[in-house]
Amino acid sequence: MVKRLGQRFKQVYHYGPNDTRYQELTLSQWYQTALGQELIEAERALISRAIAGRFGASMVQLDSGFHDILFEQRLFGSGIIVSQLENRAHCPVVCAKPEDLPFEPESLDMLLMHHSLDLCENPYQAVREGALALKPGGLLIVLGFNPLSLWGLRSMIQSRASGYGVWNSRFIRSGRVADWMQLLNFELERHEKHLFLPPVNRPAWLKSLNVGENIQRKLLPFTGAVYLLVGYKQVFGKIHTSTKRQRRNFMEPSVGVSSTIREQTR
């Protein structure tokens, strides 16, 4: 029993989903559910507060399947979504992995990681890529699922080694991600937990359980389903990058969804 729980813990909190592109596709469908819409609404408010009073020439969102911008595009000269799948977002879309961003070093003003670390293969490398792409003083915003929550508990109980969907995402401790950011010369401005909704996808239940949500928020503030990390890049020196590496221009056309993924969703 203990061995089985240990294996489940590693699958949920360490390995993450096996096929990251298919995971993004399943999440894009889940975001349209009642619970997914509640999550997006709460995260829009968090992002708006995190970037309040800030302006910049370029803002990039590393997407996890929502396929639409979560920030006010009018505040920036350009807004770009980085996705592994072709989609119809109302802004430029770049097909790339979070671990291999096609942007020049020190070219971005702000970078939003919307649950990108929860589905990518190498979360630390994704944060490092963000550090490389941001200008000195640039802002990094990370949203992720909190394992020390009811959502994390459900993911440990429900997830399967070969499964996909929100409960098969990688739930990383926010403290671990904060350590990565500080290691990469980020000064943390915010480290918060939010969204105290139960992990049920029934609109009537979500409304009736509002009282319990308020009690949990007051007594157990560290058990929010989502964590928010906001940090700006300090100017201590450049992060080493290989000169042999070639970055793809972000104006190259996106790659369409493979036929394998289309078949799996039918």
Coordinates of C-alpha atoms in Angstrom, one line a residue:
M1 CA 0.0 0.0 0.0
V2 CA 2.8 2.4 1.0
K3 CA 4.7 1.5 -2.2
R4 CA 1.6 2.1 -4.4
L5 CA 1.0 5.6 -2.8
G6 CA 4.7 6.4 -3.3
Q7 CA 4.4 5.6 -7.0
R8 CA 1.2 7.6 -7.3
F9 CA 2.9 10.6 -5.6
K10 CA 5.9 10.5 -8.0
Q11 CA 3.5 10.3 -11.0
V12 CA 1.5 13.3 -9.9
Y13 CA 4.2 15.5 -8.4
H14 CA 7.3 14.6 -10.3
Y15 CA 6.8 12.9 -13.7
G16 CA 3.7 14.7 -15.0
P17 CA 1.8 13.7 -18.2
N18 CA 3.5 11.5 -20.8
D19 CA 2.4 13.3 -24.0
T20 CA 2.5 17.0 -23.3
R21 CA 0.8 18.0 -26.6
Y22 CA -2.1 15.7 -25.9
Q23 CA -2.3 16.9 -22.3
E24 CA -2.6 20.5 -23.7
L25 CA -5.5 19.4 -25.9
T26 CA -7.4 17.7 -23.0
L27 CA -6.8 20.8 -20.8
S28 CA -8.2 23.0 -23.6
Q29 CA -11.5 21.1 -23.3
W30 CA -11.4 21.1 -19.5
Y31 CA -11.1 24.9 -19.4
Q32 CA -14.6 25.1 -20.9
T33 CA -16.2 23.2 -18.0
A34 CA -17.8 25.0 -15.0
L35 CA -14.8 24.4 -12.8
G36 CA -12.4 25.4 -15.5
Q37 CA -14.3 28.7 -16.1
E38 CA -14.1 29.4 -12.4
L39 CA -10.4 28.9 -12.5
I40 CA -9.9 31.1 -15.5
E41 CA -12.0 33.9 -14.0
A42 CA -10.0 33.8 -10.8
E43 CA -6.6 33.7 -12.7
R44 CA -7.6 36.7 -14.9
A45 CA -8.1 38.7 -11.7
L46 CA -4.7 37.6 -10.3
I47 CA -2.8 38.4 -13.5
S48 CA -4.5 41.8 -13.7
R49 CA -3.4 42.6 -10.2
A50 CA 0.1 41.4 -10.8
I51 CA 0.7 43.6 -13.8
A52 CA -1.3 46.6 -12.6
G53 CA 0.6 49.8 -13.4
R54 CA 3.1 48.1 -15.7
F55 CA 3.7 48.6 -19.4
G56 CA 6.0 47.1 -21.9
A57 CA 6.6 46.5 -25.6
S58 CA 6.2 42.7 -25.5
M59 CA 4.3 40.2 -23.4
V60 CA 4.4 36.4 -24.0
Q61 CA 2.0 33.8 -22.5
L62 CA 3.2 30.2 -22.3
D63 CA -0.2 28.5 -22.7
S64 CA -1.4 25.3 -21.3
G65 CA -4.5 24.9 -23.5
F66 CA -6.7 27.9 -22.8
H67 CA -5.8 29.3 -26.2
D68 CA -6.6 32.9 -25.4
I69 CA -4.8 35.8 -23.8
L70 CA -5.3 36.2 -20.0
F71 CA -3.9 39.8 -19.8
E72 CA -5.0 43.2 -21.2
Q73 CA -3.3 43.3 -24.5
R74 CA -3.7 47.1 -24.8
L75 CA -1.0 47.5 -22.1
F76 CA 1.6 46.1 -24.4
G77 CA 2.9 46.8 -27.8
S78 CA 2.5 43.1 -28.7
G79 CA 1.0 40.0 -27.1
I80 CA 2.0 36.5 -28.2
I81 CA 0.8 33.1 -27.1
V82 CA 3.3 30.2 -27.1
S83 CA 1.4 26.9 -27.6
Q84 CA 2.3 23.3 -28.7
L85 CA -0.9 23.2 -30.8
E86 CA -2.3 25.3 -33.5
N87 CA -5.2 27.4 -32.3
R88 CA -7.4 30.3 -33.1
A89 CA -6.4 32.8 -30.4
H90 CA -7.0 36.5 -31.2
C91 CA -3.3 37.3 -31.2
P92 CA -0.1 35.9 -32.8
V93 CA 0.5 32.2 -31.9
V94 CA 3.9 30.5 -31.9
C95 CA 4.2 26.7 -31.9
A96 CA 7.0 25.8 -29.5
K97 CA 7.8 24.0 -26.2
P98 CA 8.3 25.9 -23.0
E99 CA 11.7 24.4 -22.7
D100 CA 12.8 25.8 -26.1
L101 CA 11.5 29.3 -26.6
P102 CA 12.1 30.8 -30.1
F103 CA 13.0 34.3 -28.8
E104 CA 16.2 36.2 -28.7
P105 CA 17.9 36.6 -25.2
E106 CA 16.7 39.6 -23.3
S107 CA 14.0 40.5 -25.7
L108 CA 10.8 40.2 -23.6
D109 CA 9.3 42.6 -21.0
M110 CA 6.9 40.1 -19.4
L111 CA 6.4 36.4 -19.5
L112 CA 3.4 34.6 -18.2
M113 CA 3.6 30.8 -17.5
H114 CA 0.0 29.7 -17.3
H115 CA 0.3 26.2 -15.8
S116 CA 3.1 25.5 -18.3
L117 CA 5.2 23.9 -15.6
D118 CA 2.4 21.5 -14.8
L119 CA 2.5 19.9 -18.2
C120 CA 6.0 20.4 -19.7
E121 CA 8.7 17.7 -19.6
N122 CA 11.4 19.7 -17.8
P123 CA 9.9 22.5 -15.6
Y124 CA 13.3 23.9 -14.4
Q125 CA 14.5 24.2 -18.0
A126 CA 11.3 26.1 -18.8
V127 CA 11.9 28.6 -16.0
R128 CA 15.5 29.0 -17.2
E129 CA 14.3 29.7 -20.8
G130 CA 12.1 32.4 -19.3
A131 CA 15.1 33.9 -17.5
L132 CA 17.1 33.9 -20.7
A133 CA 14.3 35.6 -22.8
L134 CA 13.4 38.3 -20.3
K135 CA 15.1 41.7 -20.3
P136 CA 16.9 42.9 -17.1
G137 CA 14.0 44.0 -14.9
G138 CA 11.5 41.9 -16.9
L139 CA 8.6 40.3 -15.0
L140 CA 7.9 36.6 -14.7
I141 CA 4.5 35.4 -13.6
V142 CA 3.9 31.8 -12.8
L143 CA 0.6 30.1 -12.2
G144 CA 0.5 26.5 -11.1
F145 CA -1.5 23.9 -9.3
N146 CA -0.8 23.5 -5.6
P147 CA -0.2 19.9 -4.4
L148 CA -1.0 20.9 -0.8
S149 CA -4.7 21.4 -1.6
L150 CA -7.9 19.5 -2.1
W151 CA -7.1 19.6 -5.9
G152 CA -3.8 18.1 -5.2
L153 CA -5.4 15.4 -3.1
R154 CA -7.9 14.5 -5.8
S155 CA -5.1 14.4 -8.4
M156 CA -3.2 11.8 -6.3
I157 CA -6.3 9.7 -5.9
Q158 CA -7.7 9.9 -9.4
S159 CA -4.7 10.2 -11.7
R160 CA -3.5 7.3 -13.8
A161 CA 0.0 6.6 -15.1
S162 CA -1.3 6.7 -18.7
G163 CA -4.1 9.2 -18.2
Y164 CA -4.5 12.9 -19.2
G165 CA -6.5 15.9 -18.0
V166 CA -6.2 18.4 -15.2
W167 CA -5.9 15.7 -12.5
N168 CA -2.9 14.2 -14.4
S169 CA -1.0 17.5 -14.4
R170 CA 2.2 17.8 -12.5
F171 CA 1.5 19.5 -9.2
I172 CA 4.8 21.1 -8.2
R173 CA 5.3 22.8 -4.8
S174 CA 5.4 26.5 -5.2
G175 CA 8.4 26.7 -2.9
R176 CA 10.4 24.6 -5.3
V177 CA 9.6 26.9 -8.2
A178 CA 10.4 29.9 -6.1
D179 CA 13.8 28.4 -5.4
W180 CA 14.4 28.0 -9.1
M181 CA 13.5 31.6 -9.7
Q182 CA 15.8 32.9 -7.0
L183 CA 18.6 30.7 -8.3
L184 CA 18.1 32.3 -11.7
N185 CA 18.4 35.9 -10.3
F186 CA 14.7 36.7 -9.8
E187 CA 13.6 38.9 -7.0
L188 CA 10.2 37.6 -5.7
E189 CA 7.4 40.1 -5.4
R190 CA 4.5 37.7 -4.7
H191 CA 4.2 34.2 -3.5
E192 CA 0.5 33.5 -2.8
K193 CA -2.1 30.8 -2.8
H194 CA -5.6 31.3 -4.2
L195 CA -8.8 29.6 -5.3
F196 CA -10.4 27.6 -2.4
L197 CA -13.1 25.9 -4.5
P198 CA -13.6 22.2 -4.0
P199 CA -12.5 20.0 -7.0
V200 CA -16.0 19.3 -8.2
N201 CA -17.3 20.1 -11.7
R202 CA -20.9 20.8 -10.7
P203 CA -22.1 24.4 -10.9
A204 CA -24.8 24.0 -8.2
W205 CA -22.3 22.5 -5.8
L206 CA -19.8 25.3 -6.5
K207 CA -22.4 27.9 -5.4
S208 CA -23.6 26.0 -2.3
L209 CA -20.1 25.3 -1.0
N210 CA -19.2 29.0 -1.0
V211 CA -19.3 29.2 2.8
G212 CA -16.8 26.4 3.2
E213 CA -14.6 28.2 0.8
N214 CA -14.5 31.3 3.0
I215 CA -13.7 29.3 6.1
Q216 CA -10.8 27.5 4.3
R217 CA -9.4 30.8 3.0
K218 CA -9.3 32.2 6.6
L219 CA -8.1 29.1 8.5
L220 CA -5.9 27.3 5.9
P221 CA -4.6 30.0 3.5
F222 CA -1.8 27.7 2.2
T223 CA -4.3 25.2 0.8
G224 CA -5.4 27.3 -2.2
A225 CA -5.7 25.2 -5.4
V226 CA -3.5 27.6 -7.4
Y227 CA -0.3 29.4 -6.5
L228 CA 0.9 32.7 -7.9
L229 CA 4.6 33.6 -8.2
V230 CA 5.7 37.0 -9.5
G231 CA 9.3 38.0 -9.8
Y232 CA 11.4 40.4 -11.7
K233 CA 14.8 39.6 -13.3
Q234 CA 17.7 41.2 -11.4
V235 CA 20.8 42.5 -13.2
F236 CA 23.5 40.4 -11.6
G237 CA 24.9 39.0 -14.8
K238 CA 23.8 37.0 -17.9
I239 CA 22.8 33.4 -17.8
H240 CA 25.1 31.2 -19.8
T241 CA 23.7 29.9 -23.1
S242 CA 25.4 27.8 -25.7
T243 CA 26.6 29.7 -28.8
K244 CA 25.8 26.6 -30.9
R245 CA 22.2 26.8 -30.2
Q246 CA 20.0 28.1 -33.0
R247 CA 16.7 29.8 -32.1
R248 CA 13.7 29.6 -34.4
N249 CA 12.3 32.9 -35.5
F250 CA 8.9 33.4 -33.8
M251 CA 7.4 34.7 -37.1
E252 CA 7.8 31.2 -38.7
P253 CA 4.4 29.5 -39.4
S254 CA 2.9 27.3 -36.7
V255 CA 2.7 23.5 -37.1
G256 CA -0.8 22.0 -37.2
V257 CA -2.2 19.4 -34.9
S258 CA -1.0 15.9 -35.8
S259 CA -3.5 13.4 -37.1
T260 CA -2.7 11.1 -34.1
I261 CA -4.0 13.7 -31.6
R262 CA -7.1 14.3 -33.7
E263 CA -7.9 10.6 -33.8
Q264 CA -7.5 10.3 -30.0
T265 CA -10.0 13.0 -29.3
R266 CA -12.8 11.4 -31.4

